[in-house]
Short mmCIF file of C-alpha atoms in Angstrom, two decimals:
data_model
loop_
_atom_site.label_atom_id
_atom_site.label_comp_id
_atom_site.label_asym_id
_atom_site.label_seq_id
_atom_site.Cartn_x
_atom_site.Cartn_y
_atom_site.Cartn_z
CA MET A 1 19.33 -10.98 8.72
CA ASP A 2 18.69 -7.70 9.86
CA TYR A 3 16.12 -5.65 7.62
CA GLU A 4 15.47 -2.72 7.78
CA PHE A 5 12.36 -2.10 5.51
CA THR A 6 9.79 -4.55 4.39
CA ILE A 7 8.02 -4.35 1.39
CA ILE A 8 4.46 -5.48 0.76
CA VAL A 9 2.87 -6.74 -2.10
CA PRO A 10 -0.51 -7.48 -2.38
CA LEU A 11 -1.72 -9.61 -5.29
CA TYR A 12 -4.79 -11.50 -6.66
CA ASN A 13 -4.37 -13.43 -9.48
CA GLU A 14 -1.11 -11.88 -10.97
CA GLU A 15 0.34 -14.68 -12.33
CA GLU A 16 1.51 -12.70 -15.48
CA ASN A 17 3.15 -9.90 -13.59
CA LEU A 18 4.81 -12.22 -10.82
CA ILE A 19 8.43 -12.88 -12.70
CA ARG A 20 8.24 -9.26 -13.39
CA VAL A 21 7.66 -8.47 -9.90
CA GLU A 22 10.46 -10.78 -8.59
CA GLN A 23 12.97 -9.06 -10.82
CA GLU A 24 12.06 -5.45 -10.52
CA LEU A 25 12.16 -5.99 -7.01
CA LYS A 26 15.10 -7.65 -6.81
CA LYS A 27 16.78 -4.90 -8.78
CA TYR A 28 15.33 -2.57 -6.13
CA GLN A 29 17.15 -4.37 -3.57
CA GLU A 30 20.56 -3.99 -4.77
CA LYS A 31 19.84 0.49 -4.68
CA ALA A 32 18.08 0.46 -1.66
CA LEU A 33 18.55 3.32 0.95
CA LYS A 34 17.51 0.24 3.77
CA LYS A 35 18.57 -3.51 4.17
CA THR A 36 15.10 -4.58 1.93
CA CYS A 37 13.09 -8.09 2.35
CA ILE A 38 9.87 -8.58 0.39
CA LEU A 39 6.88 -10.06 1.90
CA LEU A 40 4.03 -11.29 -1.05
CA VAL A 41 0.11 -11.78 0.32
CA ASN A 42 -1.41 -13.77 -1.80
CA ASP A 43 -5.00 -12.55 -1.35
CA GLY A 44 -6.90 -16.37 -2.37
CA SER A 45 -6.13 -15.86 -5.68
CA THR A 46 -7.30 -18.72 -8.23
CA ASP A 47 -4.64 -18.76 -10.88
CA ASN A 48 -1.25 -20.39 -10.49
CA SER A 49 -0.23 -17.25 -8.44
CA LEU A 50 0.31 -19.08 -5.51
CA ALA A 51 2.56 -21.83 -6.77
CA MET A 52 4.71 -18.84 -8.24
CA VAL A 53 4.76 -17.05 -4.88
CA GLU A 54 6.23 -20.43 -3.22
CA GLU A 55 9.14 -21.08 -5.74
CA ILE A 56 10.04 -17.47 -5.83
CA ALA A 57 10.18 -17.29 -2.14
CA GLN A 58 12.07 -20.84 -2.60
CA ARG A 59 14.40 -19.39 -4.29
CA ASN A 60 15.40 -15.83 -2.64
CA ASP A 61 15.86 -16.03 0.76
CA SER A 62 14.53 -12.02 1.29
CA PHE A 63 11.13 -12.61 -0.10
CA LYS A 64 8.55 -14.32 1.97
CA TYR A 65 4.95 -14.47 1.74
CA ILE A 66 1.62 -15.31 3.30
CA SER A 67 -1.43 -16.80 1.40
CA PHE A 68 -5.24 -16.49 2.24
CA THR A 69 -7.07 -19.54 2.19
CA GLU A 70 -9.96 -17.32 0.41
CA ASN A 71 -10.22 -13.82 -1.07
CA ARG A 72 -10.40 -11.00 1.52
CA GLY A 73 -9.54 -7.63 -0.35
CA LEU A 74 -6.89 -5.32 -1.00
CA SER A 75 -7.22 -3.88 2.42
CA ALA A 76 -7.11 -7.20 4.29
CA ALA A 77 -4.05 -8.22 2.29
CA ILE A 78 -2.50 -4.68 3.53
CA LYS A 79 -3.33 -5.06 7.40
CA ALA A 80 -1.89 -8.57 6.98
CA GLY A 81 1.56 -7.44 5.74
CA PHE A 82 1.41 -4.75 8.47
CA ASP A 83 0.87 -7.59 10.79
CA TYR A 84 3.50 -9.81 9.82
CA ALA A 85 5.99 -7.52 9.16
CA ASP A 86 8.91 -7.32 11.61
CA THR A 87 11.09 -4.20 10.02
CA PRO A 88 10.75 -0.38 11.67
CA LEU A 89 10.02 0.56 8.34
CA ILE A 90 6.98 -0.84 5.83
CA GLY A 91 6.70 -0.26 2.20
CA TYR A 92 3.53 -0.94 -0.02
CA ILE A 93 3.46 -1.48 -3.86
CA ASP A 94 0.88 -3.01 -5.92
CA SER A 95 1.73 -6.32 -8.13
CA ASP A 96 0.98 -4.30 -11.40
CA LEU A 97 4.21 -2.35 -10.99
CA GLN A 98 2.46 0.59 -12.56
CA THR A 99 5.04 2.55 -9.97
CA ASP A 100 8.67 1.97 -9.98
CA PRO A 101 10.05 0.32 -7.03
CA GLU A 102 12.89 3.08 -7.13
CA ASP A 103 11.07 5.51 -6.07
CA PHE A 104 10.95 4.15 -2.45
CA ASN A 105 14.30 5.94 -2.35
CA LEU A 106 12.54 8.96 -2.78
CA LEU A 107 10.25 8.60 -0.25
CA MET A 108 13.03 6.89 2.10
CA GLU A 109 14.43 10.43 2.20
CA HIS A 110 11.59 12.16 4.17
CA ILE A 111 10.90 9.21 6.64
CA GLY A 112 12.80 10.45 9.19
CA ASP A 113 10.94 13.53 9.52
CA TYR A 114 7.66 12.14 9.18
CA ASP A 115 5.43 8.92 9.81
CA LEU A 116 4.03 7.95 6.36
CA VAL A 117 5.37 9.16 3.14
CA THR A 118 3.00 8.56 0.21
CA GLY A 119 3.29 9.07 -3.85
CA VAL A 120 1.84 11.13 -6.03
CA ARG A 121 1.33 9.69 -8.81
CA THR A 122 2.48 11.86 -11.57
CA ASP A 123 1.11 12.18 -15.87
CA ARG A 124 -0.65 8.93 -14.76
CA LYS A 125 -0.92 6.36 -17.17
CA ASP A 126 -4.33 5.11 -17.12
CA SER A 127 -7.54 5.52 -19.15
CA PHE A 128 -9.61 8.65 -18.93
CA THR A 129 -12.32 6.94 -17.01
CA LYS A 130 -10.26 5.42 -14.09
CA ASN A 131 -8.12 9.05 -13.95
CA MET A 132 -11.63 10.78 -13.68
CA SER A 133 -13.31 8.23 -10.94
CA SER A 134 -10.06 8.62 -8.85
CA TRP A 135 -10.16 11.83 -8.95
CA VAL A 136 -13.95 12.11 -7.76
CA ALA A 137 -12.94 9.30 -5.22
CA ASN A 138 -10.37 12.06 -3.98
CA VAL A 139 -12.81 14.92 -3.63
CA ILE A 140 -15.11 12.98 -1.68
CA ARG A 141 -12.49 11.17 0.79
CA ARG A 142 -10.69 14.70 1.41
CA SER A 143 -14.32 16.47 2.06
CA PHE A 144 -14.56 14.04 5.02
CA THR A 145 -11.15 13.50 5.99
CA HIS A 146 -9.03 16.87 5.58
CA ASP A 147 -6.17 14.84 5.05
CA GLY A 148 -4.88 17.48 2.70
CA MET A 149 -4.11 14.43 0.05
CA ASP A 150 -4.06 14.42 -3.27
CA ASP A 151 -3.55 10.76 -4.39
CA THR A 152 -4.28 8.22 -1.39
CA GLY A 153 -4.93 5.59 -3.95
CA CYS A 154 -1.11 6.04 -4.94
CA PRO A 155 0.28 2.25 -4.40
CA LEU A 156 3.63 3.41 -3.30
CA LYS A 157 4.23 4.52 0.21
CA VAL A 158 6.44 3.82 3.31
CA ILE A 159 5.21 4.09 6.94
CA LYS A 160 6.47 3.25 10.37
CA ALA A 161 5.83 0.26 11.69
CA ASP A 162 4.70 1.66 15.20
CA TYR A 163 2.09 3.59 13.33
CA ALA A 164 1.11 1.06 10.93
CA LYS A 165 0.58 -1.54 13.51
CA ARG A 166 -1.69 0.70 15.21
CA ILE A 167 -3.74 1.26 12.54
CA PRO A 168 -7.43 -0.80 13.25
CA MET A 169 -9.05 -3.19 10.46
CA PHE A 170 -11.98 -1.83 8.38
CA LYS A 171 -12.49 -3.07 4.85
CA GLY A 172 -11.68 0.10 2.44
CA LEU A 173 -8.60 0.88 5.03
CA HIS A 174 -5.96 1.27 1.90
CA ARG A 175 -8.19 4.93 1.11
CA PHE A 176 -7.54 5.95 4.45
CA LEU A 177 -3.88 5.41 5.27
CA PRO A 178 -2.94 9.10 5.60
CA ALA A 179 -6.14 9.80 7.82
CA MET A 180 -5.44 6.91 10.24
CA ILE A 181 -1.48 8.09 10.62
CA MET A 182 -2.84 11.42 11.61
CA LEU A 183 -5.49 9.90 13.85
CA GLN A 184 -2.12 8.72 15.84
CA ASN A 185 -0.60 12.49 15.54
CA GLY A 186 1.33 11.22 13.13
CA LYS A 187 3.10 13.19 10.40
CA VAL A 188 2.51 12.75 6.47
CA LYS A 189 3.78 13.81 3.58
CA GLN A 190 3.42 13.18 -0.09
CA VAL A 191 6.27 13.15 -2.85
CA PRO A 192 5.71 12.96 -6.43
CA VAL A 193 6.51 9.46 -8.13
CA ARG A 194 6.64 8.27 -11.74
CA HIS A 195 3.76 5.99 -13.14
CA TYR A 196 3.19 3.59 -15.90
CA PRO A 197 0.25 1.46 -18.00
CA ARG A 198 -0.48 -1.80 -16.61
CA ILE A 199 1.24 -4.13 -19.23
CA ALA A 200 0.12 -7.68 -18.15
CA GLY A 201 -3.20 -8.99 -15.74
CA LYS A 202 -6.42 -7.31 -15.13
CA ALA A 203 -7.13 -4.22 -13.26
CA LYS A 204 -9.28 -5.15 -10.12
CA TYR A 205 -11.18 -2.16 -9.77
CA HIS A 206 -14.06 -0.60 -12.34
CA LEU A 207 -16.00 2.84 -11.59
CA TRP A 208 -18.46 1.25 -9.62
CA ASN A 209 -16.35 0.34 -6.46
CA ARG A 210 -13.82 3.22 -7.12
CA LEU A 211 -16.74 5.82 -6.37
CA ALA A 212 -19.06 3.84 -4.43
CA GLY A 213 -16.49 2.57 -2.14
CA PRO A 214 -14.96 5.49 -1.29
CA PHE A 215 -17.99 7.60 -0.66
CA ILE A 216 -19.42 4.51 1.82
CA ASP A 217 -16.01 4.07 3.39
CA CYS A 218 -15.70 7.80 4.41
CA PHE A 219 -18.85 7.08 7.01
CA ALA A 220 -17.00 4.27 8.58
CA TYR A 221 -13.80 6.50 8.82
CA LEU A 222 -15.86 9.48 10.56
CA TRP A 223 -17.39 6.79 13.12
CA MET A 224 -13.52 5.90 14.12
CA LYS A 225 -12.13 8.91 13.88
CA LYS A 226 -14.93 9.93 16.65
CA ASN A 227 -14.19 6.83 18.77
CA TYR A 228 -10.84 6.78 18.11
CA ILE A 229 -8.42 5.76 21.22
CA ASN A 230 -4.99 7.41 21.25
CA TYR A 231 -3.06 7.61 23.90
CA LYS A 232 0.69 8.35 25.25
CA VAL A 233 2.77 6.85 28.17
CA GLY A 234 4.55 9.86 29.95
CA LYS A 235 5.78 7.32 32.42
CA LYS A 236 5.91 3.61 33.86
CA GLY A 237 7.66 1.55 36.42
#
């Protein structure tokens, strides 16, 4: 089928969430503004996630999956999704479903004029520690990237595929998607989206990797910004 939009769902040890992921994304497909398929990316889970992913893909033609041989992290899972998606538009949502798939339609309303549209979580349903560490991490990142984004950690984004596939790979990539689009002279926009508490599974990030990781990764971004190759072809024959 000629799909127009691929939703990437990275997952690591999320067996408690996967049936709900299947149900909620199937509901969204019925309301989606673009013909939508789902790409589940299993990041080397050690629980029953892979078996469940295989079953979900077997009973849903519009669900596909790839599975890493070992855990490589969220950035690697997102990058693999970019590499394997074959639609003009690519989206991303976390398997904990703390954001609502239906809000992809809010982002879709703006993607024609922009190259990346990202959600901004309103009225966040996380703990004080998690909210505060995310706020500090965003302040650190903005001071390095000057991307103007308030919530790059929001796991709800839509990106034009030709931009997504040109993003170079490095650890911590998921924190810098708007900045990486801007390095390509792309246009980015943020849109408020809903946020819910996690109701199953365990969070994979804690205070240390929410603060130390973004700070260290900012230096990788500065190196990449200095050395990034960007070009446009004017003519070819």
